[in-house]
Amino acid sequence: MKNHNHLNSVNIGENITNSLKHQDLSDRQELCDTGADESSGKIYHSSDRVKDRIRRMDDISPIETKEGLLNCRAMFFLILWYFFSGCTLFLNKYILSYMKGDPTVLGTCQMLMTTTCGFIQMYFPCGMYKPTQRLARPPGFYRHMMLVGCTRFITVILGLVALNYVAVSFTETIKSSAPLFTVLISRYILGESTGLYVNLSLIPVMSGLALCSANELSFDARGFVAAMATNLTECLQNVYSKMLISGDKFKYTPAELQFYTSIASVVVQIPASLFLVDLSGIQKTTDITLFCAFILNGIFFHFQSITAYVLMDYISPVTHSVANTAKRAFLIWLSVLMFGNPVTLLSGLGTCIVIIGVLLYNKAQEYDRLNRNKNAGNILNWVKPKIRTI
């Protein structure tokens, strides 16, 4: 009878632990595996296994260790991320609007350059991350890389098409609505649900976006659709890439994921470029200045992506998203000053509403996560005495 009760207690503990694990895949709190000492019948915790699991969870959703943005290296990579993002964005606009470059050719050059630079950085990290040795490729490797590569290709091309029709400020404002797409994609692909406060925080994001769309003097339906489609594919790419980067059995480094997906994107992009681009016309209009601008833009694009991944090692995803929002706000008004884009008062107000909405979204998401962790801890504290007394 004693053994029977003991087995029941172990089964109860395992069932409750498993249910709490599946409550939220993004929770950082990992419950200990529960077992029993056969000689004494006491509940024990496999600390070594838990430590290994927590170490893997640190890779999936890193908390702000290393003093967060107070760390000198973190601040350095944040500045680099802002710098290369601005260089890529404004050089995109300059090539498309003033040098009359082709969006498809520009996107192809970006993918070719990030493939080349990604291959180099896999073997020469330049102090950005610690390289790892791979013994074998995981199952479904080519399928995963092709899917992410296709989304990268679509994101780049549609983003450049949007810049060809609308102002930089308008494009960046639309991209600030990314949390809305992320919530929807995460819900249907990952099965993650959001709390009430998170859903309410999306209201100012959508209303501010509508205000900007209605009053932006450079509004163009084609640019608006392209920018919204870019948002959708970029969020899909980020969610899927997060699954690959956060894998327990196989985890990609930033350079690996960028290199392999860039190869897949190039494989898709080259046939599309041959179909969409007038090669004879491109040869006539492309001079040495435009060619050098394409190469320089591709290098900027690579370092923009790789610094964003590296920064995630130092700050939490919430802080990263807030920093991204601040970056977009900075680029919006910098584009107004540099290109002289006409912006109405309501457009400026709409931009502020979008930014405030995204900040509220991030705070609501953090509050929701803390509540789930607290509730999981309370349930575990209530269950442990019950298990021990059975």
mmCIF file of C-alpha atoms in Angstrom:
data_model
loop_
_atom_site.group_PDB
_atom_site.id
_atom_site.type_symbol
_atom_site.label_atom_id
_atom_site.label_comp_id
_atom_site.label_asym_id
_atom_site.label_seq_id
_atom_site.Cartn_x
_atom_site.Cartn_y
_atom_site.Cartn_z
ATOM 1 C CA MET A 1 0.000 0.000 0.000
ATOM 2 C CA LYS A 2 2.841 2.334 0.856
ATOM 3 C CA ASN A 3 4.422 1.790 -2.549
ATOM 4 C CA HIS A 4 1.053 2.309 -4.216
ATOM 5 C CA ASN A 5 0.577 5.675 -2.495
ATOM 6 C CA HIS A 6 4.124 6.601 -3.314
ATOM 7 C CA LEU A 7 3.612 5.906 -7.037
ATOM 8 C CA ASN A 8 0.392 7.923 -7.003
ATOM 9 C CA SER A 9 2.208 10.888 -5.503
ATOM 10 C CA VAL A 10 4.881 10.692 -8.175
ATOM 11 C CA ASN A 11 2.287 10.471 -10.964
ATOM 12 C CA ILE A 12 0.372 13.439 -9.557
ATOM 13 C CA GLY A 13 3.560 15.474 -9.378
ATOM 14 C CA GLU A 14 4.524 14.571 -12.939
ATOM 15 C CA ASN A 15 1.068 15.374 -14.318
ATOM 16 C CA ILE A 16 0.925 18.760 -12.619
ATOM 17 C CA THR A 17 4.460 19.588 -13.702
ATOM 18 C CA ASN A 18 3.711 18.683 -17.322
ATOM 19 C CA SER A 19 0.523 20.750 -17.339
ATOM 20 C CA LEU A 20 2.382 23.755 -15.997
ATOM 21 C CA LYS A 21 5.082 23.322 -18.634
ATOM 22 C CA HIS A 22 2.505 23.551 -21.408
ATOM 23 C CA GLN A 23 0.756 26.542 -19.848
ATOM 24 C CA ASP A 24 3.054 28.975 -21.628
ATOM 25 C CA LEU A 25 5.968 28.071 -23.887
ATOM 26 C CA SER A 26 7.541 31.483 -23.356
ATOM 27 C CA ASP A 27 7.644 31.233 -19.533
ATOM 28 C CA ARG A 28 11.178 31.208 -18.205
ATOM 29 C CA GLN A 29 10.249 29.293 -15.061
ATOM 30 C CA GLU A 30 10.923 25.586 -15.626
ATOM 31 C CA LEU A 31 9.525 23.209 -13.037
ATOM 32 C CA CYS A 32 11.811 20.588 -11.542
ATOM 33 C CA ASP A 33 11.404 16.971 -12.585
ATOM 34 C CA THR A 34 9.896 15.142 -9.643
ATOM 35 C CA GLY A 35 11.056 11.694 -8.577
ATOM 36 C CA ALA A 36 11.393 9.550 -5.477
ATOM 37 C CA ASP A 37 14.139 7.928 -3.486
ATOM 38 C CA GLU A 38 13.372 4.231 -3.459
ATOM 39 C CA SER A 39 14.962 3.713 -0.026
ATOM 40 C CA SER A 40 13.272 6.571 1.856
ATOM 41 C CA GLY A 41 10.220 7.372 -0.263
ATOM 42 C CA LYS A 42 11.078 11.100 -0.248
ATOM 43 C CA ILE A 43 10.449 13.473 -3.100
ATOM 44 C CA TYR A 44 13.655 14.755 -4.677
ATOM 45 C CA HIS A 45 14.613 17.165 -7.485
ATOM 46 C CA SER A 46 17.061 16.262 -10.256
ATOM 47 C CA SER A 47 19.090 19.467 -10.005
ATOM 48 C CA ASP A 48 21.550 18.619 -12.763
ATOM 49 C CA ARG A 49 18.784 18.057 -15.267
ATOM 50 C CA VAL A 50 17.033 21.241 -14.193
ATOM 51 C CA LYS A 51 20.206 23.277 -14.557
ATOM 52 C CA ASP A 52 20.683 21.938 -18.067
ATOM 53 C CA ARG A 53 17.088 22.797 -18.925
ATOM 54 C CA ILE A 54 17.400 26.302 -17.512
ATOM 55 C CA ARG A 55 20.572 26.764 -19.531
ATOM 56 C CA ARG A 56 18.663 25.893 -22.690
ATOM 57 C CA MET A 57 15.834 28.217 -21.682
ATOM 58 C CA ASP A 58 18.386 31.004 -21.353
ATOM 59 C CA ASP A 59 19.167 30.443 -25.039
ATOM 60 C CA ILE A 60 15.489 30.597 -25.960
ATOM 61 C CA SER A 61 14.418 33.652 -24.015
ATOM 62 C CA PRO A 62 17.417 35.380 -22.524
ATOM 63 C CA ILE A 63 16.853 37.626 -19.559
ATOM 64 C CA GLU A 64 18.809 40.791 -19.064
ATOM 65 C CA THR A 65 21.994 39.317 -17.733
ATOM 66 C CA LYS A 66 25.314 41.111 -18.109
ATOM 67 C CA GLU A 67 23.675 44.348 -16.816
ATOM 68 C CA GLY A 68 21.455 44.640 -19.912
ATOM 69 C CA LEU A 69 22.023 47.856 -21.838
ATOM 70 C CA LEU A 70 24.302 49.067 -19.024
ATOM 71 C CA ASN A 71 26.847 46.603 -20.362
ATOM 72 C CA CYS A 72 29.368 48.377 -22.584
ATOM 73 C CA ARG A 73 29.234 45.698 -25.288
ATOM 74 C CA ALA A 74 25.435 45.752 -25.334
ATOM 75 C CA MET A 75 25.378 49.527 -25.749
ATOM 76 C CA PHE A 76 28.030 49.249 -28.445
ATOM 77 C CA PHE A 77 25.975 46.735 -30.456
ATOM 78 C CA LEU A 78 22.833 48.830 -29.922
ATOM 79 C CA ILE A 79 24.572 51.841 -31.447
ATOM 80 C CA LEU A 80 25.846 49.688 -34.314
ATOM 81 C CA TRP A 81 22.329 48.339 -34.906
ATOM 82 C CA TYR A 82 20.884 51.848 -35.049
ATOM 83 C CA PHE A 83 23.690 53.024 -37.302
ATOM 84 C CA PHE A 84 23.485 50.199 -39.852
ATOM 85 C CA SER A 85 19.671 50.294 -39.864
ATOM 86 C CA GLY A 86 19.744 53.982 -40.706
ATOM 87 C CA CYS A 87 22.414 53.487 -43.366
ATOM 88 C CA THR A 88 20.469 50.653 -45.007
ATOM 89 C CA LEU A 89 17.147 52.475 -44.937
ATOM 90 C CA PHE A 90 18.355 55.793 -46.308
ATOM 91 C CA LEU A 91 20.618 54.218 -48.902
ATOM 92 C CA ASN A 92 17.638 52.120 -50.038
ATOM 93 C CA LYS A 93 15.580 55.274 -50.487
ATOM 94 C CA TYR A 94 18.426 57.121 -52.204
ATOM 95 C CA ILE A 95 19.108 54.290 -54.668
ATOM 96 C CA LEU A 96 15.438 53.837 -55.543
ATOM 97 C CA SER A 97 14.334 57.474 -55.651
ATOM 98 C CA TYR A 98 17.399 59.412 -56.796
ATOM 99 C CA MET A 99 19.578 56.874 -58.611
ATOM 100 C CA LYS A 100 16.552 55.119 -60.168
ATOM 101 C CA GLY A 101 17.754 51.667 -59.140
ATOM 102 C CA ASP A 102 15.552 48.613 -59.609
ATOM 103 C CA PRO A 103 14.000 47.200 -56.380
ATOM 104 C CA THR A 104 14.453 43.575 -57.479
ATOM 105 C CA VAL A 105 18.119 44.076 -58.357
ATOM 106 C CA LEU A 106 18.701 45.888 -55.073
ATOM 107 C CA GLY A 107 17.061 43.060 -53.126
ATOM 108 C CA THR A 108 19.140 40.469 -54.980
ATOM 109 C CA CYS A 109 22.349 42.336 -54.199
ATOM 110 C CA GLN A 110 21.370 42.516 -50.531
ATOM 111 C CA MET A 111 20.837 38.765 -50.367
ATOM 112 C CA LEU A 112 24.066 38.007 -52.250
ATOM 113 C CA MET A 113 26.101 40.262 -49.985
ATOM 114 C CA THR A 114 24.561 38.967 -46.757
ATOM 115 C CA THR A 115 25.210 35.404 -47.975
ATOM 116 C CA THR A 116 28.855 36.212 -48.602
ATOM 117 C CA CYS A 117 29.308 38.106 -45.348
ATOM 118 C CA GLY A 118 27.387 35.454 -43.410
ATOM 119 C CA PHE A 119 29.678 32.716 -44.733
ATOM 120 C CA ILE A 120 32.738 34.711 -43.692
ATOM 121 C CA GLN A 121 31.333 35.416 -40.235
ATOM 122 C CA MET A 122 30.623 31.747 -39.587
ATOM 123 C CA TYR A 123 34.389 31.228 -39.476
ATOM 124 C CA PHE A 124 35.452 34.729 -38.419
ATOM 125 C CA PRO A 125 32.840 35.985 -35.922
ATOM 126 C CA CYS A 126 34.672 39.302 -35.431
ATOM 127 C CA GLY A 127 33.979 39.124 -31.704
ATOM 128 C CA MET A 128 30.194 39.137 -32.131
ATOM 129 C CA TYR A 129 29.451 35.614 -30.841
ATOM 130 C CA LYS A 130 31.106 32.305 -29.993
ATOM 131 C CA PRO A 131 31.267 29.877 -32.960
ATOM 132 C CA THR A 132 30.129 26.274 -32.491
ATOM 133 C CA GLN A 133 31.041 23.035 -34.252
ATOM 134 C CA ARG A 134 28.246 21.087 -36.000
ATOM 135 C CA LEU A 135 28.486 17.304 -36.374
ATOM 136 C CA ALA A 136 25.289 16.813 -38.397
ATOM 137 C CA ARG A 137 22.335 18.694 -39.830
ATOM 138 C CA PRO A 138 18.970 18.417 -38.076
ATOM 139 C CA PRO A 139 15.896 16.750 -39.637
ATOM 140 C CA GLY A 140 14.021 18.991 -42.043
ATOM 141 C CA PHE A 141 17.040 21.268 -42.461
ATOM 142 C CA TYR A 142 16.479 22.102 -46.131
ATOM 143 C CA ARG A 143 12.739 22.574 -45.653
ATOM 144 C CA HIS A 144 13.268 25.036 -42.801
ATOM 145 C CA MET A 145 15.929 26.983 -44.650
ATOM 146 C CA MET A 146 13.867 27.203 -47.829
ATOM 147 C CA LEU A 147 10.807 28.458 -45.949
ATOM 148 C CA VAL A 148 12.715 31.145 -44.062
ATOM 149 C CA GLY A 149 14.649 32.024 -47.202
ATOM 150 C CA CYS A 150 11.441 32.552 -49.174
ATOM 151 C CA THR A 151 10.013 34.814 -46.480
ATOM 152 C CA ARG A 152 13.257 36.801 -46.419
ATOM 153 C CA PHE A 153 13.093 37.196 -50.190
ATOM 154 C CA ILE A 154 9.475 38.376 -50.099
ATOM 155 C CA THR A 155 10.173 40.715 -47.177
ATOM 156 C CA VAL A 156 13.103 42.398 -48.897
ATOM 157 C CA ILE A 157 11.398 42.790 -52.275
ATOM 158 C CA LEU A 158 8.089 44.087 -50.906
ATOM 159 C CA GLY A 159 9.918 46.439 -48.545
ATOM 160 C CA LEU A 160 11.829 47.956 -51.446
ATOM 161 C CA VAL A 161 8.654 48.219 -53.522
ATOM 162 C CA ALA A 162 7.013 50.093 -50.649
ATOM 163 C CA LEU A 163 9.927 52.541 -50.460
ATOM 164 C CA ASN A 164 9.565 53.135 -54.185
ATOM 165 C CA TYR A 165 6.000 54.449 -53.730
ATOM 166 C CA VAL A 166 5.801 55.977 -50.237
ATOM 167 C CA ALA A 167 8.020 57.998 -47.920
ATOM 168 C CA VAL A 168 10.411 56.461 -45.419
ATOM 169 C CA SER A 169 8.411 57.936 -42.528
ATOM 170 C CA PHE A 170 5.221 56.257 -43.737
ATOM 171 C CA THR A 171 6.956 52.898 -44.261
ATOM 172 C CA GLU A 172 8.510 52.928 -40.796
ATOM 173 C CA THR A 173 5.194 53.908 -39.209
ATOM 174 C CA ILE A 174 3.487 50.903 -40.783
ATOM 175 C CA LYS A 175 6.293 48.639 -39.566
ATOM 176 C CA SER A 176 5.590 49.841 -36.031
ATOM 177 C CA SER A 177 2.366 47.825 -36.193
ATOM 178 C CA ALA A 178 4.384 44.585 -36.216
ATOM 179 C CA PRO A 179 3.136 43.530 -32.728
ATOM 180 C CA LEU A 180 -0.367 43.085 -34.140
ATOM 181 C CA PHE A 181 0.861 40.665 -36.796
ATOM 182 C CA THR A 182 3.128 38.927 -34.300
ATOM 183 C CA VAL A 183 0.221 38.274 -31.921
ATOM 184 C CA LEU A 184 -1.921 36.798 -34.700
ATOM 185 C CA ILE A 185 0.851 34.660 -36.200
ATOM 186 C CA SER A 186 2.025 33.398 -32.808
ATOM 187 C CA ARG A 187 -1.534 32.464 -31.889
ATOM 188 C CA TYR A 188 -2.179 30.411 -35.027
ATOM 189 C CA ILE A 189 1.301 28.922 -35.514
ATOM 190 C CA LEU A 190 2.667 28.542 -31.984
ATOM 191 C CA GLY A 191 -0.677 28.364 -30.174
ATOM 192 C CA GLU A 192 0.270 31.233 -27.851
ATOM 193 C CA SER A 193 -2.596 33.266 -26.401
ATOM 194 C CA THR A 194 -2.464 36.882 -25.239
ATOM 195 C CA GLY A 195 -4.023 38.547 -22.223
ATOM 196 C CA LEU A 196 -6.640 41.277 -22.067
ATOM 197 C CA TYR A 197 -4.162 44.102 -21.515
ATOM 198 C CA VAL A 198 -2.076 42.971 -24.470
ATOM 199 C CA ASN A 199 -5.118 42.954 -26.745
ATOM 200 C CA LEU A 200 -6.241 46.381 -25.503
ATOM 201 C CA SER A 201 -2.794 47.819 -26.119
ATOM 202 C CA LEU A 202 -3.164 47.003 -29.831
ATOM 203 C CA ILE A 203 -5.997 49.536 -30.194
ATOM 204 C CA PRO A 204 -3.763 52.645 -30.236
ATOM 205 C CA VAL A 205 -1.395 50.866 -32.626
ATOM 206 C CA MET A 206 -4.148 50.260 -35.171
ATOM 207 C CA SER A 207 -5.849 53.642 -34.687
ATOM 208 C CA GLY A 208 -2.575 55.533 -35.003
ATOM 209 C CA LEU A 209 -1.746 53.589 -38.161
ATOM 210 C CA ALA A 210 -5.131 54.471 -39.661
ATOM 211 C CA LEU A 211 -4.541 58.139 -38.815
ATOM 212 C CA CYS A 212 -1.157 58.117 -40.520
ATOM 213 C CA SER A 213 -2.539 56.350 -43.593
ATOM 214 C CA ALA A 214 -5.381 58.818 -44.041
ATOM 215 C CA ASN A 215 -3.304 61.970 -43.661
ATOM 216 C CA GLU A 216 0.135 61.122 -45.064
ATOM 217 C CA LEU A 217 0.622 63.346 -48.110
ATOM 218 C CA SER A 218 2.714 60.716 -49.885
ATOM 219 C CA PHE A 219 0.104 57.988 -49.404
ATOM 220 C CA ASP A 220 -0.064 55.523 -52.274
ATOM 221 C CA ALA A 221 -2.266 52.433 -52.302
ATOM 222 C CA ARG A 222 0.444 50.266 -53.872
ATOM 223 C CA GLY A 223 3.033 51.373 -51.337
ATOM 224 C CA PHE A 224 0.588 50.870 -48.471
ATOM 225 C CA VAL A 225 -0.272 47.301 -49.553
ATOM 226 C CA ALA A 226 3.408 46.468 -50.104
ATOM 227 C CA ALA A 227 4.361 47.838 -46.672
ATOM 228 C CA MET A 228 1.584 45.903 -44.924
ATOM 229 C CA ALA A 229 2.539 42.712 -46.774
ATOM 230 C CA THR A 230 6.149 43.299 -45.741
ATOM 231 C CA ASN A 231 5.020 43.498 -42.138
ATOM 232 C CA LEU A 232 3.162 40.205 -42.405
ATOM 233 C CA THR A 233 5.990 38.262 -44.038
ATOM 234 C CA GLU A 234 8.611 39.773 -41.737
ATOM 235 C CA CYS A 235 6.660 38.770 -38.640
ATOM 236 C CA LEU A 236 6.164 35.275 -40.069
ATOM 237 C CA GLN A 237 9.895 35.067 -40.718
ATOM 238 C CA ASN A 238 10.725 36.249 -37.196
ATOM 239 C CA VAL A 239 8.360 33.784 -35.502
ATOM 240 C CA TYR A 240 9.665 30.870 -37.543
ATOM 241 C CA SER A 241 13.279 31.939 -37.082
ATOM 242 C CA LYS A 242 12.663 32.158 -33.337
ATOM 243 C CA MET A 243 11.619 28.496 -33.400
ATOM 244 C CA LEU A 244 14.884 27.568 -35.119
ATOM 245 C CA ILE A 245 17.147 29.714 -32.961
ATOM 246 C CA SER A 246 15.479 28.493 -29.755
ATOM 247 C CA GLY A 247 15.624 24.789 -30.570
ATOM 248 C CA ASP A 248 16.571 22.476 -27.693
ATOM 249 C CA LYS A 249 18.296 19.808 -29.791
ATOM 250 C CA PHE A 250 19.832 22.072 -32.424
ATOM 251 C CA LYS A 251 20.394 25.790 -32.076
ATOM 252 C CA TYR A 252 21.607 27.957 -34.934
ATOM 253 C CA THR A 253 24.016 30.842 -34.430
ATOM 254 C CA PRO A 254 23.024 34.206 -35.968
ATOM 255 C CA ALA A 255 25.567 33.832 -38.780
ATOM 256 C CA GLU A 256 24.456 30.272 -39.574
ATOM 257 C CA LEU A 257 20.785 31.154 -39.796
ATOM 258 C CA GLN A 258 21.528 34.233 -41.845
ATOM 259 C CA PHE A 259 23.884 32.403 -44.210
ATOM 260 C CA TYR A 260 21.734 29.345 -44.926
ATOM 261 C CA THR A 261 18.484 31.283 -45.290
ATOM 262 C CA SER A 262 20.239 33.779 -47.557
ATOM 263 C CA ILE A 263 21.330 30.926 -49.824
ATOM 264 C CA ALA A 264 17.745 29.682 -49.976
ATOM 265 C CA SER A 265 16.548 33.215 -50.677
ATOM 266 C CA VAL A 266 19.062 33.651 -53.478
ATOM 267 C CA VAL A 267 17.961 30.353 -55.051
ATOM 268 C CA VAL A 268 14.411 31.717 -55.190
ATOM 269 C CA GLN A 269 15.407 35.266 -56.030
ATOM 270 C CA ILE A 270 17.609 34.675 -59.055
ATOM 271 C CA PRO A 271 14.854 33.047 -61.203
ATOM 272 C CA ALA A 272 12.408 35.727 -60.048
ATOM 273 C CA SER A 273 14.893 38.448 -60.968
ATOM 274 C CA LEU A 274 15.383 36.988 -64.436
ATOM 275 C CA PHE A 275 11.613 37.036 -64.895
ATOM 276 C CA LEU A 276 10.911 40.485 -63.423
ATOM 277 C CA VAL A 277 13.963 42.483 -64.499
ATOM 278 C CA ASP A 278 14.799 43.795 -67.956
ATOM 279 C CA LEU A 279 18.446 42.732 -68.052
ATOM 280 C CA SER A 280 19.297 44.726 -71.166
ATOM 281 C CA GLY A 281 17.856 47.881 -69.624
ATOM 282 C CA ILE A 282 19.654 47.258 -66.331
ATOM 283 C CA GLN A 283 23.002 46.914 -68.107
ATOM 284 C CA LYS A 284 22.492 50.251 -69.839
ATOM 285 C CA THR A 285 21.429 52.171 -66.723
ATOM 286 C CA THR A 286 23.831 50.636 -64.194
ATOM 287 C CA ASP A 287 27.093 52.542 -63.918
ATOM 288 C CA ILE A 288 29.998 52.105 -61.527
ATOM 289 C CA THR A 289 28.456 54.494 -58.987
ATOM 290 C CA LEU A 290 25.181 52.569 -58.809
ATOM 291 C CA PHE A 291 27.046 49.255 -58.659
ATOM 292 C CA CYS A 292 29.147 50.438 -55.705
ATOM 293 C CA ALA A 293 25.978 51.700 -54.015
ATOM 294 C CA PHE A 294 24.445 48.214 -54.391
ATOM 295 C CA ILE A 295 27.525 46.587 -52.816
ATOM 296 C CA LEU A 296 27.690 49.074 -49.946
ATOM 297 C CA ASN A 297 23.975 48.705 -49.289
ATOM 298 C CA GLY A 298 24.317 44.909 -49.106
ATOM 299 C CA ILE A 299 27.086 45.209 -46.524
ATOM 300 C CA PHE A 300 24.963 47.581 -44.436
ATOM 301 C CA PHE A 301 22.030 45.177 -44.696
ATOM 302 C CA HIS A 302 24.118 42.270 -43.422
ATOM 303 C CA PHE A 303 25.463 44.116 -40.390
ATOM 304 C CA GLN A 304 22.018 45.484 -39.579
ATOM 305 C CA SER A 305 20.716 41.914 -39.285
ATOM 306 C CA ILE A 306 23.686 40.371 -37.483
ATOM 307 C CA THR A 307 23.935 43.139 -34.851
ATOM 308 C CA ALA A 308 20.226 42.748 -34.067
ATOM 309 C CA TYR A 309 20.764 39.033 -33.349
ATOM 310 C CA VAL A 310 23.885 39.661 -31.271
ATOM 311 C CA LEU A 311 22.094 42.292 -29.181
ATOM 312 C CA MET A 312 19.554 39.678 -28.102
ATOM 313 C CA ASP A 313 22.297 37.954 -26.085
ATOM 314 C CA TYR A 314 22.461 40.946 -23.772
ATOM 315 C CA ILE A 315 18.877 42.145 -23.398
ATOM 316 C CA SER A 316 15.445 40.579 -23.050
ATOM 317 C CA PRO A 317 13.069 40.335 -26.031
ATOM 318 C CA VAL A 318 10.837 43.022 -24.481
ATOM 319 C CA THR A 319 13.733 45.453 -24.171
ATOM 320 C CA HIS A 320 14.798 44.566 -27.705
ATOM 321 C CA SER A 321 11.321 45.388 -29.006
ATOM 322 C CA VAL A 322 11.239 48.685 -27.116
ATOM 323 C CA ALA A 323 14.667 49.555 -28.536
ATOM 324 C CA ASN A 324 13.361 48.674 -32.003
ATOM 325 C CA THR A 325 10.387 50.989 -31.477
ATOM 326 C CA ALA A 326 12.689 53.813 -30.419
ATOM 327 C CA LYS A 327 14.813 53.115 -33.489
ATOM 328 C CA ARG A 328 11.802 53.402 -35.778
ATOM 329 C CA ALA A 329 10.745 56.695 -34.184
ATOM 330 C CA PHE A 330 14.272 58.011 -34.630
ATOM 331 C CA LEU A 331 14.377 56.961 -38.289
ATOM 332 C CA ILE A 332 10.942 58.414 -39.019
ATOM 333 C CA TRP A 333 11.859 61.927 -37.973
ATOM 334 C CA LEU A 334 15.388 61.654 -39.320
ATOM 335 C CA SER A 335 13.911 60.824 -42.735
ATOM 336 C CA VAL A 336 11.707 63.906 -42.525
ATOM 337 C CA LEU A 337 14.770 66.067 -41.885
ATOM 338 C CA MET A 338 16.967 64.421 -44.532
ATOM 339 C CA PHE A 339 14.507 63.992 -47.411
ATOM 340 C CA GLY A 340 12.152 66.862 -46.577
ATOM 341 C CA ASN A 341 9.058 64.656 -46.774
ATOM 342 C CA PRO A 342 5.905 66.718 -46.153
ATOM 343 C CA VAL A 343 4.128 65.529 -43.008
ATOM 344 C CA THR A 344 0.832 66.911 -41.720
ATOM 345 C CA LEU A 345 0.034 67.573 -38.076
ATOM 346 C CA LEU A 346 -2.306 64.581 -37.955
ATOM 347 C CA SER A 347 0.371 62.352 -39.462
ATOM 348 C CA GLY A 348 2.780 63.377 -36.728
ATOM 349 C CA LEU A 349 0.089 62.757 -34.129
ATOM 350 C CA GLY A 350 -0.632 59.352 -35.639
ATOM 351 C CA THR A 351 3.053 58.468 -35.511
ATOM 352 C CA CYS A 352 3.184 59.346 -31.813
ATOM 353 C CA ILE A 353 0.055 57.276 -31.131
ATOM 354 C CA VAL A 354 1.555 54.256 -32.894
ATOM 355 C CA ILE A 355 4.779 54.517 -30.902
ATOM 356 C CA ILE A 356 2.902 54.931 -27.605
ATOM 357 C CA GLY A 357 0.716 51.958 -28.512
ATOM 358 C CA VAL A 358 3.716 49.742 -29.200
ATOM 359 C CA LEU A 359 5.287 50.764 -25.883
ATOM 360 C CA LEU A 360 2.031 49.956 -24.084
ATOM 361 C CA TYR A 361 1.929 46.619 -25.886
ATOM 362 C CA ASN A 362 5.410 45.741 -24.655
ATOM 363 C CA LYS A 363 4.569 46.714 -21.067
ATOM 364 C CA ALA A 364 1.302 44.771 -21.175
ATOM 365 C CA GLN A 365 3.090 41.716 -22.523
ATOM 366 C CA GLU A 366 5.660 41.935 -19.726
ATOM 367 C CA TYR A 367 2.875 42.286 -17.127
ATOM 368 C CA ASP A 368 1.051 39.298 -18.603
ATOM 369 C CA ARG A 369 4.206 37.173 -18.497
ATOM 370 C CA LEU A 370 4.913 38.085 -14.867
ATOM 371 C CA ASN A 371 1.352 37.155 -13.898
ATOM 372 C CA ARG A 372 1.643 33.754 -15.559
ATOM 373 C CA ASN A 373 4.931 33.077 -13.786
ATOM 374 C CA LYS A 374 3.434 34.148 -10.462
ATOM 375 C CA ASN A 375 0.348 31.965 -10.915
ATOM 376 C CA ALA A 376 2.474 28.975 -11.904
ATOM 377 C CA GLY A 377 4.616 29.468 -8.804
ATOM 378 C CA ASN A 378 1.568 29.726 -6.532
ATOM 379 C CA ILE A 379 0.090 26.515 -7.936
ATOM 380 C CA LEU A 380 3.379 24.678 -7.497
ATOM 381 C CA ASN A 381 3.742 25.901 -3.888
ATOM 382 C CA TRP A 382 0.194 24.714 -3.155
ATOM 383 C CA VAL A 383 0.759 21.326 -4.805
ATOM 384 C CA LYS A 384 4.095 20.405 -3.199
ATOM 385 C CA PRO A 385 2.730 19.954 0.377
ATOM 386 C CA LYS A 386 -0.169 17.909 -0.992
ATOM 387 C CA ILE A 387 2.214 15.550 -2.767
ATOM 388 C CA ARG A 388 4.402 15.081 0.284
ATOM 389 C CA THR A 389 1.464 14.256 2.557
ATOM 390 C CA ILE A 390 -0.033 11.557 0.315
#
